[in-house]
XYZ file of C-alpha atoms in Angstrom:
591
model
C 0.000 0.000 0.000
C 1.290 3.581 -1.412
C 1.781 5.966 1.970
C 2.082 9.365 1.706
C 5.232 10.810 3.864
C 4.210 14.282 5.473
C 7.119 16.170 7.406
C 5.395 18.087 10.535
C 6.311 21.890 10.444
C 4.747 23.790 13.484
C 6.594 26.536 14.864
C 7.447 27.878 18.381
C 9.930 29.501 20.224
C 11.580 25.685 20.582
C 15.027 27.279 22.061
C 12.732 29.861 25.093
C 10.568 26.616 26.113
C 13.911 24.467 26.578
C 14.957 26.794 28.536
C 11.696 27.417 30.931
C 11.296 23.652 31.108
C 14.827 22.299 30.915
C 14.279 20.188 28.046
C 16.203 20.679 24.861
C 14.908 22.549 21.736
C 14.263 18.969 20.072
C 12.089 17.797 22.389
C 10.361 21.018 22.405
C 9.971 20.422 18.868
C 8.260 17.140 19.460
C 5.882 18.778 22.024
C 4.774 21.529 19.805
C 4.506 18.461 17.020
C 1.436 17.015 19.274
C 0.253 20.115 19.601
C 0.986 20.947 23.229
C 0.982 24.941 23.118
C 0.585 27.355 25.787
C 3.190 27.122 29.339
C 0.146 25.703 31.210
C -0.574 22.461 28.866
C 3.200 21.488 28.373
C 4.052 21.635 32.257
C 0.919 19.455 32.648
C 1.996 17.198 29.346
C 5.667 16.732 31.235
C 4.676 16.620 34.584
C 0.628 16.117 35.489
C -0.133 14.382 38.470
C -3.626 13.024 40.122
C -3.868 16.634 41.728
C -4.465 18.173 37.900
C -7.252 15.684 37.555
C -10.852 17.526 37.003
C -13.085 17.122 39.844
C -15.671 14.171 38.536
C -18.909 16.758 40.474
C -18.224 19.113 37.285
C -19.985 15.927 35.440
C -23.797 16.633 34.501
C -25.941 14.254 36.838
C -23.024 13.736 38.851
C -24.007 14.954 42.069
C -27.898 12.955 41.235
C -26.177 9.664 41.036
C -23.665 10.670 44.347
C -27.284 11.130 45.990
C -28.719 8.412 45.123
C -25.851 6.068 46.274
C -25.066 7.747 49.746
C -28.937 7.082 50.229
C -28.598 3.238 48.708
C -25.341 2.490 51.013
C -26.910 4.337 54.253
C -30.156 1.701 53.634
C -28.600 -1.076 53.004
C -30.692 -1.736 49.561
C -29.387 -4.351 47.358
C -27.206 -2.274 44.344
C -26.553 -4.490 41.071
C -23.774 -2.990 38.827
C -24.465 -4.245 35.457
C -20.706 -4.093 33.167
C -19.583 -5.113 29.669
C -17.805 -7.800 28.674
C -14.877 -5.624 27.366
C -11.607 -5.042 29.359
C -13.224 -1.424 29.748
C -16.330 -3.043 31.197
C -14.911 -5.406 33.633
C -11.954 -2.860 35.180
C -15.073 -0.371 35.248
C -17.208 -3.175 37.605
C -14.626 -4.059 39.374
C -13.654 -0.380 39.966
C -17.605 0.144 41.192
C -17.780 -3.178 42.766
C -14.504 -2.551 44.928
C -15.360 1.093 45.785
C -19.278 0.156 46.965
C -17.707 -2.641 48.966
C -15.641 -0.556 51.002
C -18.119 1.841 51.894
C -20.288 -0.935 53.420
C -22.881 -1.340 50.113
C -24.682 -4.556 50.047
C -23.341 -5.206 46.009
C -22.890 -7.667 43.666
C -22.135 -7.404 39.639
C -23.472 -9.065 36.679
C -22.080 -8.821 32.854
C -23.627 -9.873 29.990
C -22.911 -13.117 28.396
C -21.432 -11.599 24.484
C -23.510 -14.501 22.295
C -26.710 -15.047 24.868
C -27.231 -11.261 25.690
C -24.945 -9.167 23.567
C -23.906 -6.011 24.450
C -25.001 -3.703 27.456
C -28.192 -3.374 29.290
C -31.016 -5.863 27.706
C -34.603 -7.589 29.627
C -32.690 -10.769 30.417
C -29.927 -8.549 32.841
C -32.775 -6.559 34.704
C -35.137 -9.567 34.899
C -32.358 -11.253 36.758
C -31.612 -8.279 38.218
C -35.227 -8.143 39.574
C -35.708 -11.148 40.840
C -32.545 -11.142 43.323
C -34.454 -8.370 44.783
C -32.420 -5.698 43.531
C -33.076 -2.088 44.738
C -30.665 -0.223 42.244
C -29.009 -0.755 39.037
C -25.393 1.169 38.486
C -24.439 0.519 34.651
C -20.371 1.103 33.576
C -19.153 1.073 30.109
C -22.960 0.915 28.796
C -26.335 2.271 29.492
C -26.638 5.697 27.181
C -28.452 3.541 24.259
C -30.685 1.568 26.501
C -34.080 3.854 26.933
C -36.361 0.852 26.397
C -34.530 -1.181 29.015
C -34.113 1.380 31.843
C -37.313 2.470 31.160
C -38.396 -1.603 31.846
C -36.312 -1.528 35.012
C -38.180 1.815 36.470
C -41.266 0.383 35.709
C -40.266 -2.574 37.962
C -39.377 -0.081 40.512
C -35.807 0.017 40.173
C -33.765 3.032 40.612
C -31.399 3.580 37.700
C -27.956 5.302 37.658
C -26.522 4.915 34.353
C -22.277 5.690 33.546
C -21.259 5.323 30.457
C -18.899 7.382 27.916
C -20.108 6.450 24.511
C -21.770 8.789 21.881
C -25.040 9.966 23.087
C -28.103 8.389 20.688
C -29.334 10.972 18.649
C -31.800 11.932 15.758
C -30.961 13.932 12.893
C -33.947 17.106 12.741
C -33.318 19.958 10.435
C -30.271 19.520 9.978
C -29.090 19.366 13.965
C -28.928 16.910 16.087
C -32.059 16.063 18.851
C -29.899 13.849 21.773
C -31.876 11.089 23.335
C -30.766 10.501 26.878
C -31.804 7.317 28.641
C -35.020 7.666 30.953
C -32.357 7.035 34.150
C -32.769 8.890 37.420
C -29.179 10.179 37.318
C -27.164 9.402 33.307
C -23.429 10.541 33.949
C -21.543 10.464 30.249
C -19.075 13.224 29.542
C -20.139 13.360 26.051
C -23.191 14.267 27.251
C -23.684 18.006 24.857
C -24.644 19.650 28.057
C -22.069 18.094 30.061
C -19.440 21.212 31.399
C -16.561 18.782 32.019
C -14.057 19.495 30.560
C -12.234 16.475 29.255
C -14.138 14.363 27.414
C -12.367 11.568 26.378
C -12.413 9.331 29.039
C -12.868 5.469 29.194
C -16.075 4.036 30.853
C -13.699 2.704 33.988
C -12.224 6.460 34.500
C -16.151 7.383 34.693
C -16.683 4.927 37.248
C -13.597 5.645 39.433
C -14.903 9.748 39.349
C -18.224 8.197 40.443
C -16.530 6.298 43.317
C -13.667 9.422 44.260
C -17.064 11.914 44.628
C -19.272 9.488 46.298
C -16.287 8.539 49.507
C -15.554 12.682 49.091
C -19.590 12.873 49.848
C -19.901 10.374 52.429
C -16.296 11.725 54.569
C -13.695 9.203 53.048
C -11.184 10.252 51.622
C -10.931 9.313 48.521
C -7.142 8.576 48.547
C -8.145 4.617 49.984
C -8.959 3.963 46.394
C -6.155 4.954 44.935
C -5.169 2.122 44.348
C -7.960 1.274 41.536
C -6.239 3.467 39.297
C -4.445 0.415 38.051
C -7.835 -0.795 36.730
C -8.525 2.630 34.921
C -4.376 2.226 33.389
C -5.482 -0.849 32.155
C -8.773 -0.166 30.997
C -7.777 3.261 29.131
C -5.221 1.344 27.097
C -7.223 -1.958 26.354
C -10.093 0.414 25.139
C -7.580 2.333 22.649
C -8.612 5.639 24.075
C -6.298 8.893 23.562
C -2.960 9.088 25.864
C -4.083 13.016 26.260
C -5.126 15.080 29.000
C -6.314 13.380 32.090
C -5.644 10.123 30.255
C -2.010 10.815 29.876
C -2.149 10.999 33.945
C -4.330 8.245 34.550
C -1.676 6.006 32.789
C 1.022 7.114 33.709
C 0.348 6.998 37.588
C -1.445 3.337 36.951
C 1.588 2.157 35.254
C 4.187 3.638 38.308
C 1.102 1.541 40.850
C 1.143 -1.724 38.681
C 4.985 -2.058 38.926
C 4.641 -2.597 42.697
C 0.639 -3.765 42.775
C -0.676 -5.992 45.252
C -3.537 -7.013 43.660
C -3.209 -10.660 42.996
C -5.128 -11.509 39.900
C -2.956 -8.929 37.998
C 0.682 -9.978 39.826
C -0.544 -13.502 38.637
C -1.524 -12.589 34.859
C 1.919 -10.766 34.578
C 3.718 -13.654 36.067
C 2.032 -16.207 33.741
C 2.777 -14.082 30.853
C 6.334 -13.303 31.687
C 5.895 -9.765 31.992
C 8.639 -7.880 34.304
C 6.338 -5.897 36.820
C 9.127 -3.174 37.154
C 8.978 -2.508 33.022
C 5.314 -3.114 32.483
C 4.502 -0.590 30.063
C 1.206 0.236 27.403
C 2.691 -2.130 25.046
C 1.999 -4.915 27.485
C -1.021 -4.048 28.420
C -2.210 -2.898 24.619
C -1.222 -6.304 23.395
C -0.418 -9.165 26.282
C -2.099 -8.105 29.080
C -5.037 -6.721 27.871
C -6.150 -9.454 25.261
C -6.383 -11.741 27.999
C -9.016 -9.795 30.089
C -10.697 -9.621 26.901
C -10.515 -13.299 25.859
C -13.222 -14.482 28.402
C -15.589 -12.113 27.107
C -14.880 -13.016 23.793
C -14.438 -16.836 24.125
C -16.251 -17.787 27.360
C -17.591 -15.069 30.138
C -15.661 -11.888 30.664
C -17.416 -13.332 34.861
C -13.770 -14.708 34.736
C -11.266 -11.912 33.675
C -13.520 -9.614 36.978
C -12.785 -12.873 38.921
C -9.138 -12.806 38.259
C -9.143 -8.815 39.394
C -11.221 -9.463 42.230
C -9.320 -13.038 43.346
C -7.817 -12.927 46.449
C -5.514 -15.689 47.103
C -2.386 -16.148 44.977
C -3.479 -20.107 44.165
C -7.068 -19.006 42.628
C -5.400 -15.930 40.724
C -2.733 -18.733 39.210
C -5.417 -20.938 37.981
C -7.563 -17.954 36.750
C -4.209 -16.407 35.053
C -3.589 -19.874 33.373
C -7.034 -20.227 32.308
C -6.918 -16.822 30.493
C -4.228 -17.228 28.688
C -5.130 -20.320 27.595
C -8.176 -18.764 26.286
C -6.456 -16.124 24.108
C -4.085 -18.149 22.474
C -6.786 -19.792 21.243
C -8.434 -16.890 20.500
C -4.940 -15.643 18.342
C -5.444 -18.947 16.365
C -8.952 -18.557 15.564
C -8.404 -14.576 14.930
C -5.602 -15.385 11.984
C -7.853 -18.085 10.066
C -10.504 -15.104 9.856
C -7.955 -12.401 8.506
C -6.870 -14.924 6.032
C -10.340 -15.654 4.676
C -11.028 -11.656 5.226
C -8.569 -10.851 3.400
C -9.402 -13.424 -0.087
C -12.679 -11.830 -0.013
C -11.093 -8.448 0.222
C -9.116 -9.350 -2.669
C -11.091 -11.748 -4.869
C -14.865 -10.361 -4.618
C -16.187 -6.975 -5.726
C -17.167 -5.809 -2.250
C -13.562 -5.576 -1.766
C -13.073 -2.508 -4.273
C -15.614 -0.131 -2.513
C -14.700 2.411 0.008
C -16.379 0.719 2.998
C -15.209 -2.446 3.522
C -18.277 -4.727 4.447
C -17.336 -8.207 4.704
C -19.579 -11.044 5.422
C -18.047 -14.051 7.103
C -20.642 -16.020 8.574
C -17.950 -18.666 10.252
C -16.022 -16.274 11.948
C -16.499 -16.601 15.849
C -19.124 -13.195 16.463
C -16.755 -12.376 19.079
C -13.396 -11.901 17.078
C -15.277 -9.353 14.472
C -13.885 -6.417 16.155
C -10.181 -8.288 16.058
C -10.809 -8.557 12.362
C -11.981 -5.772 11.410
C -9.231 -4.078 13.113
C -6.855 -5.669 10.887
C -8.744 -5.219 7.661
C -8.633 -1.859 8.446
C -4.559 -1.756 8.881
C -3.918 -3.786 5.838
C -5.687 -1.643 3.393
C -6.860 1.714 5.462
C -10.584 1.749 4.909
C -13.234 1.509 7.114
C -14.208 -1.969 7.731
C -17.180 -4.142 9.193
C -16.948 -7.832 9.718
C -20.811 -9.258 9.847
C -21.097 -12.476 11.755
C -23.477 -14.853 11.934
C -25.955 -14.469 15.217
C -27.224 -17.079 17.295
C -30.805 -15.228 16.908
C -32.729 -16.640 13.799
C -32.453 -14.493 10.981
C -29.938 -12.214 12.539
C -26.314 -10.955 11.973
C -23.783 -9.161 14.083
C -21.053 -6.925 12.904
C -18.215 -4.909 14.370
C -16.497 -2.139 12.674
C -13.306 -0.582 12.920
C -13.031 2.877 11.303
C -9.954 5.397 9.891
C -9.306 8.827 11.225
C -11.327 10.403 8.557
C -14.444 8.521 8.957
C -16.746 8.986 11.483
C -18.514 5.601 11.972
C -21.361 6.233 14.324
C -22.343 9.404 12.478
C -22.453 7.156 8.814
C -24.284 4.267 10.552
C -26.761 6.926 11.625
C -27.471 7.785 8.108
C -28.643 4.104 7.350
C -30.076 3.600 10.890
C -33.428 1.990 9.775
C -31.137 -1.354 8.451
C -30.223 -1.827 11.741
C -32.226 -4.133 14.917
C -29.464 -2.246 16.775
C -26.218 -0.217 16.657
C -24.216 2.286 18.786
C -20.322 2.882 19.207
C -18.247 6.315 18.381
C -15.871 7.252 15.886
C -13.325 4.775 15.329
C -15.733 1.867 16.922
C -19.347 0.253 16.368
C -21.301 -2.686 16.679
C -24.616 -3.370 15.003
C -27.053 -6.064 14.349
C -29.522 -6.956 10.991
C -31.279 -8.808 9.745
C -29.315 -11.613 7.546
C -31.701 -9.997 4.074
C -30.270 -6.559 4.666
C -26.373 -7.541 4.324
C -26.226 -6.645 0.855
C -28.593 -3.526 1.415
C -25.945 -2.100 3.801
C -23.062 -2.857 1.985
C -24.773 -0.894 -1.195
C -26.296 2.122 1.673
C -22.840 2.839 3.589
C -21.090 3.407 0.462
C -23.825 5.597 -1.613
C -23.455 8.092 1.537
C -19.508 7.458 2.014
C -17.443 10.864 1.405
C -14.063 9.459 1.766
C -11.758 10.607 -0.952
C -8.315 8.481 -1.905
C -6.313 11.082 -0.136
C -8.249 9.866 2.908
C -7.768 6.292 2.308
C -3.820 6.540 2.055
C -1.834 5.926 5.236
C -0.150 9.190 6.545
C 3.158 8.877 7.939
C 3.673 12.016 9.828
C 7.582 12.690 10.441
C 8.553 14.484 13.334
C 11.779 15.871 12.142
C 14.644 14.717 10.132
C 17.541 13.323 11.866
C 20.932 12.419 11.427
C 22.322 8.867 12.859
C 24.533 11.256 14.989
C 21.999 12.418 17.418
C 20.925 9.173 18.115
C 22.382 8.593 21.242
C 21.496 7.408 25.199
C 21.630 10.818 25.996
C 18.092 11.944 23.836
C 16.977 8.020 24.522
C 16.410 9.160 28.379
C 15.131 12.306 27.014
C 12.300 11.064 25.215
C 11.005 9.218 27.804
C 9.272 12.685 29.483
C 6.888 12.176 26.355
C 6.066 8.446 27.842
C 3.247 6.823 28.082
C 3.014 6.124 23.947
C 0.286 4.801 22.688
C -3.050 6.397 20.486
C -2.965 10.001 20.641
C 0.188 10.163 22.010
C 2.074 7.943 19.462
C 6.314 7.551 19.669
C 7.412 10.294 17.942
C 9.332 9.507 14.191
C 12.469 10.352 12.836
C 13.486 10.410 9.533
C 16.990 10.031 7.567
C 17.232 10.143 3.360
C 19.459 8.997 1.013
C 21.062 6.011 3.177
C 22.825 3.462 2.036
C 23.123 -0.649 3.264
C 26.221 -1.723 4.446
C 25.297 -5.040 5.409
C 22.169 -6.318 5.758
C 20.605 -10.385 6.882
C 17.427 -12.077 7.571
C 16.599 -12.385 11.170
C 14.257 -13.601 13.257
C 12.561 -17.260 13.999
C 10.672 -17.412 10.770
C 13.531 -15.654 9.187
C 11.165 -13.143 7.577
C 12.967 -9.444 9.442
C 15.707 -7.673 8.474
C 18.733 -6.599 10.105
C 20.586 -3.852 8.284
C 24.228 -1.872 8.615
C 23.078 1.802 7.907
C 25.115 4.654 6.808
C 24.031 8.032 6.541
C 25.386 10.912 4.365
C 26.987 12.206 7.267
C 29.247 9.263 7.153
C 27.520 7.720 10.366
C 26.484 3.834 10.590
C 23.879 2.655 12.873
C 22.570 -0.595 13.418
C 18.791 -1.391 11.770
C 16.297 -3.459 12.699
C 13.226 -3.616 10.691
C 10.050 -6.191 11.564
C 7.931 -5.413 8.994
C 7.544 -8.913 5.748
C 11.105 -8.955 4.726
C 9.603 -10.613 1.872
C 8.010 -7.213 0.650
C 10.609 -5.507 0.423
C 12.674 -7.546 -1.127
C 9.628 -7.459 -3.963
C 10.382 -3.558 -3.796
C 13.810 -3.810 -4.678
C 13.430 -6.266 -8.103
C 10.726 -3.803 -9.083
C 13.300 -1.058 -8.606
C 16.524 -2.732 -9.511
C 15.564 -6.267 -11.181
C 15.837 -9.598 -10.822
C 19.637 -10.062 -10.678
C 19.935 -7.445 -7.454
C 17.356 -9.321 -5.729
C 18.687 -12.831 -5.775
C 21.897 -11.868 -5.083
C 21.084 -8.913 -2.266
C 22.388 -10.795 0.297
C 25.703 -11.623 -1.223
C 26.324 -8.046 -1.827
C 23.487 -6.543 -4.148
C 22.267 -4.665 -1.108
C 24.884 -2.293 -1.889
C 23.303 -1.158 -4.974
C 20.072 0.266 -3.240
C 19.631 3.273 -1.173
C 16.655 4.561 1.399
C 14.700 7.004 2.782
C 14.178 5.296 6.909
C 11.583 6.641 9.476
C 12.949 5.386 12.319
C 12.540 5.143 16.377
C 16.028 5.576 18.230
C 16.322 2.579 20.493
C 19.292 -0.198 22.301
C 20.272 -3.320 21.600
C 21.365 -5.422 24.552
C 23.358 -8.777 23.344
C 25.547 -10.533 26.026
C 26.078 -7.507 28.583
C 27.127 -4.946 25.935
C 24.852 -1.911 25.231
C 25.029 -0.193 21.499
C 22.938 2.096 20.057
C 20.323 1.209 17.353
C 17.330 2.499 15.512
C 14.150 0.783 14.598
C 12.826 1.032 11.225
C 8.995 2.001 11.163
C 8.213 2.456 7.287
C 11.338 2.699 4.318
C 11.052 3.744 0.594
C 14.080 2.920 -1.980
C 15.011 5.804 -3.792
């Protein structure tokens, strides 16, 4: 796939903010390049702490649903908090569940089973719900699109407090947009339109925790004894892909600094079993070890397990749980790659894989691994893309999308809203159910309304600054990490170097499919390259470039034929003691 290789050029004093904040120019640079501006934001970019945090009372309905627990607790009524099955659903009941418990609540949880009950509030959860004689229902991570089912539950006589921080439901009316809130007695959503907090990206666990950190303020804790459950709202704010910005960033990066010496043992146990170093746990684990396996038992069995884990209490039941979860997403990674492949023949090999919206139909693919899929469609070719499923409900599909920065996928599914049983999700996210007959119907709708040009649908790699292999040293390695935690939002920044040539270069790796290079730059500086990307590519790259003859013999010498333009992230290379310096290749072009 053809990128399209943008240099970042914003402007500041970089030399007069190195010097207020004792950073170098560079790195000033790189702040200005995520567009950090003003004295204020960067000191709070380099060095927020919990005290920044917004207090969670600016949140509308926040001081309703503080109310109406303080009164629940002080009774003694039975409170049910109803989660999702995601890793942002079960940190965000366990962060309710924990926080109730300690203030003396008679609580208990229930999530929804992904196949039997699909996703958030439904009859089946409040008829259960009723029956145990439940006084109050608390929803996490779900709730804003449920006005038929709270409004069920309040005719029952349940009181309703709904959290959530998904899109609002809304209908389009003369060209504006009429919001339909949830019938709840107290609905606390930042995205909320007439919600005055001020940061509005937050996952559904962060929600829950500012829930929990006003209600002990309310009822004379202090809100410092939970603490602690800020390694739930780390976890759950990278597992749910949300921004690293604003009161994310800080959520994070204090979670992280907790997790490293956590006592909790479910998560000591799932870092053990996975062979995770507590004292270097970073996003990356949790983004893509950590984090899948929370998310395994919802997709693959009951997510009842991954909140068991976080809520076990004995190091021998946290083992087994650990164990069992990992079990669970390896076979969930095996499973997962079977579905790209056949994704990816119908992407290439049917006409529904030359429109603009990828909608892809794969009725054997496991409902729960749609997202997964999508996902990757999505990376591989940089369209929008929906994997439909088949349901267990007669007549029914499910889908899951996963959308490009350009596209906003709730807003589109809104314009063909009358395909749908049910839908709901945000910009880069959604999940829907149809009927089986309207497949082809929505394949045809989403595209007839789809704006995206070509320019939208080519991957941008956005280069920080150009660099020489000379600055690459230990010095600006420890630097860099005041921009830490990386991850959406707040991606590693990129370097660039052109016209390079290959010194040496061999396959690496277990499959022997990466590439290990010898660098030199027109400085006259060699660096060590790694690059992990399908050494099999770009060895395609260079016959179309160079021919046959280079190619076969580019590891006998041919490689010195080609040169490169490298985006690159500085890094180390550690082999038998010794320490040398080293860059990471993130995309290349030969010139």
């Amino acid at each position: 796939m053809k990128e399209r290789w943008v240099l970042l050029r914003k402007g500041a004093d970089f030399a007069g903010i190195g010097e207020r904040f004792h950073i170098s120019p560079r790195l000033a640079c790189l702040i200005r390049n995520r567009d950090i501006t003003g004295d204020k934001n960067i000191e709070s970019y380099l060095y927020g702490t919990i005290a920044d945090l917004e207090d969670g009372m600016l949140m509308r309905d926040m001081d309703r649903a503080v109310e109406i627990l303080m009164e629940k607790v002080r009774e003694g009524a039975g409170i049910r908090v109803i989660g999702d099955y995601d890793i942002d659903g079960v940190c965000a009941t366990y962060i309710l569940l924990e926080g109730l418990k300690g203030l003396g609540a008679v609580v208990d949880t229930d999530i929804p089973d992904r196949i039997a009950d699909g996703y958030g509030l439904n009859r089946h959860l409040i008829d259960r719900a009723f029956e145990a004689g439940t006084d109050t229902i608390v929803t996490c991570d779900n709730g804003i699109a449920a006005a038929e089912e709270i409004a069920f539950a309040r005719e029952l006589g349940m009181t309703v407090v709904v959290t959530d921080h998904h899109e609002v439901p809304f209908d389009e009316v003369d060209g504006g947009k009429r919001y339909r809130l949830p019938p709840a007695d107290a609905v606390v959503d930042p995205k909320r339109a007439d919600c005055p907090y001020p940061f509005k990206g937050l996952c559904g666990a962060a929600v829950a925790y500012k829930l929990m950190e006003a209600l002990y303020e309310s009822m004379g804790r202090d809100s410092s004894d939970i603490d602690y459950l800020m390694e739930e709202v780390a976890f759950a704010t990278v597992g749910d892909v949300m921004d690293l910005t604003g009161e994310n960033r800080i959520f994070v990066r204090q979670g992280l600094e907790m997790l490293q010496s956590t006592t909790n043992p479910g998560l000591r146990a799932l870092m053990e079993c996975t062979g995770i170093d507590r004292k270097s746990v970073g996003t990356y684990h949790i983004g893509f070890v950590l984090g899948p396996c929370l998310n395994a038992s919802g997709r693959l069995d009951t997510a009842k397990r991954a909140l068991s884990l976080l809520a076990a209490e004995s190091k021998k039941e946290a083992d087994l749980l650990a164990g069992d979860l990992k079990a669970l997403n390896d076979s969930r990674k095996e499973m997962t790659e079977e579905a790209v492949r056949e994704a990816v023949e119908q992407v290439e090999n049917t006409a529904s894989g030359r429109q603009r919206v990828l909608v892809l139909y794969l009725p054997g693919c496991h409902e729960s691994l749609a997202g997964i899929v999508a996902g990757r469609v999505r990376e591989r070719y940089c369209r929008p893309a929906f994997v439909i499923t088949d349901s267990g409900e007669e007549g029914l599909a499910k889908g899951s999308g996963r959308s490009i920065e350009a596209y906003h996928m709730y807003e589109e599914l809104n314009k063909c809203r009358d395909l749908f049983v049910r839908f709901g999700g945000h910009r880069l996210a959604a999940g829907l159910t149809l009927e089986k007959k309207n497949i082809e119907k929505f394949r045809q709708d989403i595209n007839a309304v789809c704006t995206l040009t070509e320019t939208d649908m080519t991957e941008k790699v956005s280069i920080d600054m150009q660099m020489p292999f000379s600055c690459v040293t230990e010095e600006l390695l420890e630097e860099l990490k005041l921009l830490e935690p990386f991850g959406k939002g707040n991606t590693k920044p990129v370097f660039a170097e052109k016209n390079v040539s290959v010194v040496s270069c061999r396959l690496i790796g277990k499959n022997r499919n990466m590439l290990r290079f010898r660098l030199r730059d027109g400085g006259g500086t060699d660096m060590d390259a790694v690059y992990f990307g399908d050494a099999g590519e770009f060895l395609e790259e260079v016959e179309a470039k160079y021919g046959r003859a280079v190619r076969e013999g580019f590891f006998e010498g041919g490689y010195r034929r080609i040169r490169l333009s490298v985006t690159y992230y500085p890094g180390v290379n550690e082999y038998m003691g010794r320490k040398t310096m080293q860059i990471v290749m993130t995309h290349y072009q030969i010139v």
